[in-house]
Amino acid sequence: MENFKTIIEPFKIKMVEPIKVTSREDRKLFLEQAHYNPFLLDSDKVMIDFLTDSGTSAMSSEQWAGIMKGDESYAGASSWYNMRDAIFDLTGHEFILPTHQGRAAERILYGYLGGKNKTFISNTHFDTTRANIEFSGAEAIDIVIEEGKNTRDFYPFKGNIDLTKLETLIQEKGAENIGGVILTVTNNSGGGQPVSMENAKGVAAICKKYNVNYFLDCCRVAENSYFIKHREKGYENKTYKEIAQEMFSLVDGAIMSAKKDALVNMGGFLSLKNKEIADACKNLLIITEGFATYGGLSGRDMEAIAIGLREVFDADYLHYRIRSTAFLGERLREIGIPLMWPIGGHAVYIDAKELYPQIPVNEYPGQALVCELYLKGGIRTVEIGSVMFGKYDDNGMLIPAPMELVRLAIPRRVYTQSHIEYVIEVFEKIITDRNNVKGLTIIEEPKFLRHFTSKFSRK
Ligand code: F0G
């Protein structure tokens, strides 16, 4: 696209889905009924849904056309071969297993490689990744670089893993006890920040030296490739797809939640270079997910994934995607909202601890902002802080997460510029009212993944 200030959505709208407009009065009641946890809200009570960019993409006319051609055969469906070929073209990995979403692939792979006394190391494990690893009995350790923990200063690749810590950890734990090293691109729980190719290569060298498995959690690999092309020397003239292909060539396998960069509403895969691991995973897949040529997906889902995996690397699409997310973040920063800087690929992360210094971490400043955004504007977001990642010590005291962030995850190809302008206006009200906001207490919580179903009361 030429150098215009205004970035247009590189698509036209063919079908619309109404948004139900609610009043503040309505929302106050709905929020109480949802126990101050917007995960428990019905979607028709939400005006702008920034809960997740996962499975919320608008599909293209090509994808919908593909859906009509979906082959629903139990075994050997042509849609499976289309999906497999698209994944092979991208990853070059020989063994490919379809799964119904990312966490199904995680349960299979990390369940197989995990277990007691095993350790997995990542820049930051996503919450389902961590939960699947811990459920197997293994431990999950996050070692993002120090720059990645600083929310304010510009650093081009804040998603990078700390290579020195990685090598030390492998030595300390013993290479034979490492279930795998998982590079998450982009680093979702660490602010949606990208990982450089240099860092991905550094991990590869260490994993090779110690003969440790190296996996890519690649659900936002196209967005990560955009940052590499525009921020890393030597990649200016490569296509986004070539950059992704190079990253896949470094690893032993990959897990993808296709609900992100494959631009679909459901799906995932596991790709591997090693036959022995692939065979074991295939058996586990058949037990719980489905036969190896559909793995819990309909033929039409697989057809849409095959098309989405190609569309996502379109240069105009990626430019619009990354720049429009940055536009929201830049405007919020201008009006004084403290946020993770620079802006990541799929989301804007607000630093709620800094926005509400009056709220202590054990009263969850992030959850307080999540509630305010809903009350003031009908905007649904998610806390990525001590509700999601906090733990308790033996005395029942909260061990807080390193950061108290709130994520505004932008669905792909769904909202227009005026929706975004509205969100900015809601944040202007958030700023005006910042000193009056109080924290929350958890009154009910599950053992794992507590942000999904916990109930809160207001102070
Ligand atoms: N890995 C990462 C980095 C993710 O962001 C997610 C999902 C998964 C794995 C699991 O994939 O949902 O298909 O089972 N992230 C969503 C989110 C839920 O909102 O960020 P899944």
Coordinates of N, CA and C in Angstrom, one line a residue, residues 264-424:
V264 N -9.7 -18.8 11.0 CA -10.9 -19.6 11.1 C -11.5 -19.6 12.5
N265 N -12.7 -20.1 12.6 CA -13.4 -20.1 13.9 C -13.1 -21.4 14.8
M266 N -12.6 -22.4 14.2 CA -12.2 -23.6 14.9 C -11.1 -24.4 14.2
G267 N -10.2 -24.9 15.0 CA -9.2 -25.8 14.4 C -7.8 -25.6 15.0
G268 N -7.0 -26.6 14.6 CA -5.6 -26.6 15.1 C -4.8 -27.7 14.5
F269 N -3.5 -27.7 14.8 CA -2.7 -28.9 14.3 C -1.5 -29.0 15.1
L270 N -0.9 -30.2 15.0 CA 0.4 -30.5 15.6 C 1.3 -31.0 14.4
S271 N 2.4 -30.4 14.2 CA 3.3 -30.9 13.2 C 4.7 -31.3 13.8
L272 N 5.2 -32.4 13.3 CA 6.4 -33.0 13.9 C 7.4 -33.5 12.8
K273 N 8.7 -33.4 13.2 CA 9.7 -34.0 12.3 C 10.0 -35.5 12.7
N274 N 9.8 -35.8 14.0 CA 10.2 -37.1 14.5 C 9.1 -38.1 14.4
K275 N 9.4 -39.2 13.8 CA 8.3 -40.2 13.5 C 7.8 -40.9 14.8
E276 N 8.8 -41.2 15.7 CA 8.4 -41.9 16.9 C 7.4 -41.1 17.8
I277 N 7.7 -39.8 17.9 CA 6.8 -38.9 18.7 C 5.5 -38.8 17.9
A278 N 5.6 -38.7 16.6 CA 4.4 -38.5 15.8 C 3.5 -39.7 15.9
D279 N 4.1 -40.9 15.9 CA 3.3 -42.1 16.0 C 2.5 -42.2 17.3
A280 N 3.3 -41.9 18.4 CA 2.7 -41.9 19.7 C 1.5 -40.9 19.8
C281 N 1.8 -39.7 19.3 CA 0.7 -38.7 19.3 C -0.5 -39.1 18.5
K282 N -0.2 -39.7 17.4 CA -1.3 -40.1 16.5 C -2.2 -41.1 17.2
N283 N -1.7 -42.0 18.0 CA -2.5 -42.9 18.8 C -3.3 -42.2 19.8
L284 N -2.7 -41.2 20.5 CA -3.5 -40.4 21.4 C -4.6 -39.6 20.7
L285 N -4.3 -39.1 19.6 CA -5.3 -38.4 18.8 C -6.5 -39.2 18.5
I286 N -6.2 -40.4 18.1 CA -7.4 -41.3 17.7 C -8.2 -41.6 18.9
I287 N -7.6 -41.8 20.0 CA -8.4 -42.1 21.2 C -9.4 -41.0 21.6
T288 N -9.0 -39.8 21.5 CA -9.9 -38.7 22.0 C -10.4 -37.7 21.0
E289 N -9.6 -37.5 19.9 CA -10.0 -36.4 19.0 C -10.7 -36.9 17.8
G290 N -10.2 -38.0 17.2 CA -10.8 -38.5 16.0 C -9.7 -39.1 15.1
F291 N -10.1 -39.7 14.0 CA -9.2 -40.4 13.1 C -8.2 -39.4 12.6
A292 N -7.0 -39.9 12.2 CA -5.9 -39.0 11.9 C -6.1 -38.1 10.7
T293 N -7.1 -38.3 9.9 CA -7.4 -37.4 8.8 C -8.5 -36.4 9.0
Y294 N -8.9 -36.3 10.3 CA -9.8 -35.2 10.6 C -9.6 -34.7 12.1
G295 N -9.2 -35.5 13.0 CA -8.8 -35.1 14.3 C -9.8 -34.1 15.0
G296 N -11.1 -34.4 14.9 CA -12.1 -33.5 15.6 C -12.6 -32.4 14.7
L297 N -12.2 -32.3 13.5 CA -12.6 -31.2 12.6 C -13.6 -31.7 11.6
S298 N -14.5 -30.9 11.1 CA -15.3 -31.2 10.0 C -14.4 -31.0 8.7
G299 N -14.8 -31.6 7.6 CA -14.1 -31.4 6.4 C -14.1 -29.9 6.0
R300 N -15.3 -29.2 6.3 CA -15.4 -27.8 5.9 C -14.4 -27.0 6.7
D301 N -14.2 -27.3 8.0 CA -13.3 -26.6 8.8 C -11.9 -26.7 8.2
M302 N -11.5 -27.9 7.8 CA -10.2 -28.1 7.3 C -10.0 -27.3 6.0
E303 N -11.0 -27.3 5.2 CA -10.9 -26.5 3.9 C -10.7 -25.0 4.2
A304 N -11.4 -24.5 5.2 CA -11.2 -23.1 5.5 C -9.8 -22.8 6.1
I305 N -9.3 -23.8 6.8 CA -7.9 -23.6 7.4 C -6.9 -23.5 6.2
A306 N -7.1 -24.4 5.3 CA -6.1 -24.4 4.1 C -6.1 -23.1 3.4
I307 N -7.3 -22.5 3.3 CA -7.4 -21.2 2.6 C -6.8 -20.1 3.5
G308 N -7.3 -20.1 4.8 CA -6.8 -19.1 5.7 C -5.3 -19.0 5.9
L309 N -4.7 -20.1 5.9 CA -3.2 -20.2 6.1 C -2.5 -19.5 4.9
R310 N -3.1 -19.5 3.8 CA -2.5 -18.7 2.6 C -2.9 -17.2 2.7
E311 N -4.2 -16.9 3.0 CA -4.6 -15.5 3.0 C -3.9 -14.7 4.1
V312 N -3.5 -15.3 5.2 CA -3.0 -14.5 6.3 C -1.6 -13.9 6.0
F313 N -0.9 -14.5 5.0 CA 0.4 -14.0 4.6 C 0.3 -12.9 3.5
D314 N -0.9 -12.5 3.1 CA -1.1 -11.4 2.2 C -0.5 -10.1 2.8
A315 N 0.3 -9.4 2.0 CA 1.0 -8.3 2.5 C 0.1 -7.2 2.9
D316 N -1.0 -6.9 2.2 CA -1.9 -5.8 2.5 C -2.7 -6.2 3.8
Y317 N -3.1 -7.4 3.9 CA -3.8 -7.9 5.1 C -2.9 -7.7 6.3
L318 N -1.7 -8.1 6.3 CA -0.8 -8.1 7.5 C -0.5 -6.6 7.8
H319 N -0.3 -5.8 6.8 CA 0.0 -4.4 7.1 C -1.2 -3.8 7.8
Y320 N -2.4 -4.0 7.3 CA -3.6 -3.5 7.9 C -3.8 -4.0 9.3
R321 N -3.5 -5.3 9.5 CA -3.7 -5.9 10.8 C -2.8 -5.3 11.9
I322 N -1.5 -5.3 11.5 CA -0.6 -4.8 12.6 C -0.7 -3.3 12.8
R323 N -0.9 -2.5 11.7 CA -1.0 -1.1 11.8 C -2.3 -0.7 12.5
S324 N -3.4 -1.4 12.3 CA -4.6 -1.0 12.9 C -4.6 -1.3 14.4
T325 N -4.0 -2.4 14.8 CA -3.8 -2.6 16.3 C -3.0 -1.5 16.9
A326 N -1.9 -1.2 16.2 CA -1.0 -0.1 16.7 C -1.7 1.2 16.8
F327 N -2.6 1.5 15.8 CA -3.3 2.7 15.8 C -4.1 2.9 17.1
L328 N -4.8 1.9 17.5 CA -5.6 1.9 18.8 C -4.6 2.2 20.0
G329 N -3.5 1.4 20.0 CA -2.5 1.6 21.1 C -1.9 2.9 21.1
E330 N -1.6 3.5 20.0 CA -0.9 4.8 19.9 C -1.8 5.9 20.4
R331 N -3.1 5.8 20.0 CA -4.1 6.8 20.4 C -4.3 6.7 21.9
L332 N -4.4 5.5 22.5 CA -4.6 5.4 23.9 C -3.4 5.9 24.7
R333 N -2.2 5.7 24.1 CA -1.0 6.2 24.8 C -1.0 7.7 24.8
E334 N -1.5 8.3 23.7 CA -1.5 9.8 23.6 C -2.5 10.4 24.6
I335 N -3.6 9.7 25.0 CA -4.5 10.3 26.0 C -4.1 9.9 27.4
G336 N -2.9 9.2 27.5 CA -2.4 9.0 28.9 C -2.7 7.6 29.5
I337 N -3.1 6.7 28.7 CA -3.3 5.3 29.2 C -2.0 4.6 29.3
P338 N -1.6 4.1 30.5 CA -0.3 3.4 30.6 C -0.5 2.0 29.9
L339 N 0.4 1.7 29.0 CA 0.3 0.4 28.3 C 1.6 -0.2 27.9
M340 N 1.5 -1.4 27.5 CA 2.7 -2.2 27.1 C 3.2 -1.6 25.7
W341 N 4.4 -1.2 25.7 CA 5.0 -0.5 24.6 C 6.2 -1.2 24.1
P342 N 6.4 -1.4 22.8 CA 5.5 -1.1 21.7 C 4.3 -2.0 21.7
I343 N 3.4 -1.6 20.8 CA 2.2 -2.4 20.7 C 2.5 -3.7 20.0
G344 N 1.9 -4.8 20.5 CA 2.1 -6.1 19.9 C 1.2 -6.4 18.7
G345 N 1.1 -7.6 18.2 CA 0.5 -7.8 17.0 C -1.1 -7.9 17.0
H346 N -1.6 -8.7 18.0 CA -3.0 -9.0 18.0 C -3.8 -8.2 19.1
A347 N -3.1 -7.4 19.9 CA -3.8 -6.9 21.1 C -3.0 -5.7 21.6
V348 N -3.8 -4.9 22.4 CA -3.2 -3.8 23.2 C -3.3 -4.2 24.6
Y349 N -2.2 -4.1 25.4 CA -2.2 -4.5 26.8 C -2.1 -3.3 27.6
I350 N -3.1 -3.1 28.5 CA -3.1 -1.9 29.4 C -2.4 -2.3 30.7
D351 N -1.6 -1.4 31.2 CA -1.0 -1.7 32.5 C -1.9 -1.2 33.6
A352 N -2.7 -2.1 34.2 CA -3.7 -1.7 35.1 C -3.1 -1.3 36.5
K353 N -2.0 -1.8 36.8 CA -1.4 -1.5 38.1 C -1.0 0.0 38.1
E354 N -0.5 0.4 37.0 CA -0.2 1.8 36.9 C -1.4 2.8 36.7
L355 N -2.4 2.3 36.0 CA -3.6 3.1 35.9 C -4.3 3.3 37.2
Y356 N -4.4 2.2 38.0 CA -5.1 2.3 39.3 C -4.1 2.0 40.5
P357 N -3.2 2.9 40.7 CA -2.2 2.7 41.8 C -2.8 2.5 43.2
Q358 N -4.1 2.9 43.3 CA -4.7 2.8 44.6 C -5.2 1.4 44.9
I359 N -5.2 0.5 43.9 CA -5.7 -0.8 44.1 C -4.6 -1.8 44.3
P360 N -4.5 -2.4 45.5 CA -3.4 -3.4 45.7 C -3.5 -4.7 44.8
V361 N -2.4 -5.4 44.5 CA -2.5 -6.5 43.6 C -3.5 -7.6 44.1
N362 N -3.6 -7.7 45.4 CA -4.5 -8.8 45.9 C -6.0 -8.3 45.8
E363 N -6.2 -7.1 45.2 CA -7.6 -6.7 44.9 C -7.7 -6.6 43.4
Y364 N -6.8 -7.1 42.7 CA -6.9 -7.3 41.2 C -7.2 -6.0 40.4
P365 N -6.3 -5.1 40.3 CA -6.5 -3.9 39.5 C -6.9 -4.2 38.0
G366 N -6.4 -5.3 37.4 CA -6.7 -5.7 36.1 C -8.2 -6.0 36.0
Q367 N -8.7 -6.8 36.9 CA -10.1 -7.2 36.9 C -11.0 -5.9 37.1
A368 N -10.5 -5.0 37.9 CA -11.3 -3.8 38.1 C -11.4 -3.0 36.8
L369 N -10.3 -2.9 36.0 CA -10.4 -2.3 34.7 C -11.3 -3.0 33.7
V370 N -11.2 -4.3 33.7 CA -12.1 -5.1 32.9 C -13.5 -4.8 33.1
C371 N -13.9 -4.7 34.4 CA -15.3 -4.3 34.8 C -15.6 -2.9 34.4
E372 N -14.7 -2.0 34.6 CA -15.0 -0.6 34.2 C -15.2 -0.4 32.7
L373 N -14.4 -1.1 31.9 CA -14.6 -1.1 30.4 C -15.9 -1.6 30.0
Y374 N -16.4 -2.6 30.7 CA -17.7 -3.1 30.4 C -18.8 -2.2 30.8
L375 N -18.7 -1.7 32.0 CA -19.7 -0.8 32.6 C -19.8 0.5 31.7
K376 N -18.7 1.1 31.4 CA -18.7 2.4 30.7 C -19.0 2.3 29.3
G377 N -18.6 1.1 28.6 CA -18.7 1.1 27.2 C -19.2 -0.2 26.6
G378 N -19.5 -1.2 27.4 CA -20.0 -2.5 26.9 C -18.8 -3.2 26.2
I379 N -17.6 -2.9 26.5 CA -16.4 -3.5 25.9 C -16.0 -4.7 26.8
R380 N -15.8 -5.8 26.2 CA -15.4 -7.0 26.9 C -13.9 -7.2 26.7
T381 N -13.1 -7.4 27.8 CA -11.7 -7.6 27.7 C -11.3 -8.7 28.7
V382 N -10.0 -9.0 28.8 CA -9.6 -10.0 29.7 C -8.4 -9.6 30.5
E383 N -8.4 -10.0 31.8 CA -7.3 -9.7 32.7 C -6.2 -10.7 32.4
I384 N -5.0 -10.2 32.3 CA -3.8 -11.1 32.2 C -2.9 -10.6 33.3
G385 N -3.2 -11.1 34.5 CA -2.4 -10.7 35.7 C -2.6 -11.7 36.7
S386 N -2.9 -11.2 37.9 CA -2.9 -12.1 39.1 C -4.2 -13.0 39.2
V387 N -5.2 -12.6 38.4 CA -6.4 -13.5 38.4 C -6.0 -14.7 37.5
M388 N -5.3 -14.4 36.4 CA -5.0 -15.5 35.5 C -3.8 -16.3 36.0
F389 N -2.8 -15.6 36.5 CA -1.5 -16.3 36.8 C -1.1 -16.3 38.3
G390 N -1.9 -15.7 39.1 CA -1.5 -15.6 40.5 C -1.6 -17.0 41.1
K391 N -0.8 -17.3 42.1 CA -0.8 -18.6 42.9 C -0.9 -18.2 44.4
Y392 N -1.2 -19.3 45.2 CA -1.1 -19.0 46.6 C 0.0 -19.7 47.2
D393 N 0.6 -19.1 48.3 CA 1.7 -19.8 49.0 C 1.0 -20.7 50.1
D394 N 1.8 -21.4 50.9 CA 1.3 -22.4 51.8 C 0.4 -21.8 52.8
N395 N 0.6 -20.4 53.1 CA -0.3 -19.7 54.0 C -1.5 -19.1 53.4
G396 N -1.7 -19.4 52.1 CA -2.9 -18.9 51.4 C -2.8 -17.5 51.0
M397 N -1.5 -17.0 51.0 CA -1.3 -15.6 50.6 C -1.0 -15.6 49.1
L398 N -1.5 -14.5 48.4 CA -1.4 -14.5 46.9 C 0.0 -14.2 46.5
I399 N 0.6 -15.0 45.6 CA 1.8 -14.7 45.0 C 1.4 -14.1 43.6
P400 N 1.6 -12.8 43.5 CA 1.0 -12.1 42.3 C 1.8 -12.4 41.1
A401 N 1.1 -12.2 39.9 CA 1.8 -12.3 38.6 C 2.8 -11.1 38.5
P402 N 3.8 -11.2 37.6 CA 4.7 -10.1 37.5 C 4.1 -8.8 37.0
M403 N 3.0 -8.9 36.2 CA 2.4 -7.7 35.7 C 0.9 -7.8 35.8
E404 N 0.2 -6.7 35.9 CA -1.3 -6.7 36.0 C -1.8 -6.0 34.7
L405 N -1.9 -6.8 33.7 CA -2.3 -6.3 32.4 C -3.8 -6.6 32.1
V406 N -4.3 -5.8 31.2 CA -5.6 -6.1 30.6 C -5.5 -6.1 29.1
R407 N -6.0 -7.2 28.5 CA -5.8 -7.3 27.1 C -7.0 -6.9 26.3
L408 N -6.7 -6.1 25.3 CA -7.8 -5.7 24.3 C -7.4 -6.5 23.1
A409 N -7.9 -7.7 22.9 CA -7.5 -8.5 21.8 C -8.5 -8.2 20.6
I410 N -7.9 -7.9 19.4 CA -8.7 -7.5 18.3 C -9.0 -8.6 17.4
P411 N -10.3 -9.0 17.2 CA -10.6 -10.0 16.3 C -10.2 -9.6 14.8
R412 N -9.8 -10.6 14.0 CA -9.3 -10.3 12.7 C -10.4 -10.0 11.7
R413 N -10.3 -8.8 11.0 CA -11.3 -8.4 10.0 C -12.7 -8.2 10.5
V414 N -12.9 -7.9 11.7 CA -14.2 -7.8 12.3 C -14.7 -6.4 12.6
Y415 N -13.9 -5.6 13.2 CA -14.3 -4.2 13.6 C -13.8 -3.2 12.7
T416 N -14.5 -2.1 12.5 CA -14.1 -1.0 11.6 C -13.5 0.1 12.4
Q417 N -13.0 1.1 11.7 CA -12.3 2.2 12.3 C -13.2 2.9 13.3
S418 N -14.5 3.0 13.0 CA -15.4 3.8 14.0 C -15.6 3.0 15.3
H419 N -15.6 1.7 15.2 CA -15.6 0.9 16.5 C -14.4 1.3 17.3
I420 N -13.3 1.4 16.6 CA -12.0 1.7 17.4 C -12.1 3.1 17.9
E421 N -12.6 4.1 17.2 CA -12.8 5.4 17.7 C -13.7 5.5 18.9
Y422 N -14.7 4.6 18.9 CA -15.6 4.5 20.1 C -14.8 4.0 21.3
V423 N -14.0 3.0 21.1 CA -13.2 2.4 22.2 C -12.3 3.5 22.8
I424 N -11.7 4.3 22.0 CA -10.9 5.4 22.4 C -11.7 6.4 23.3

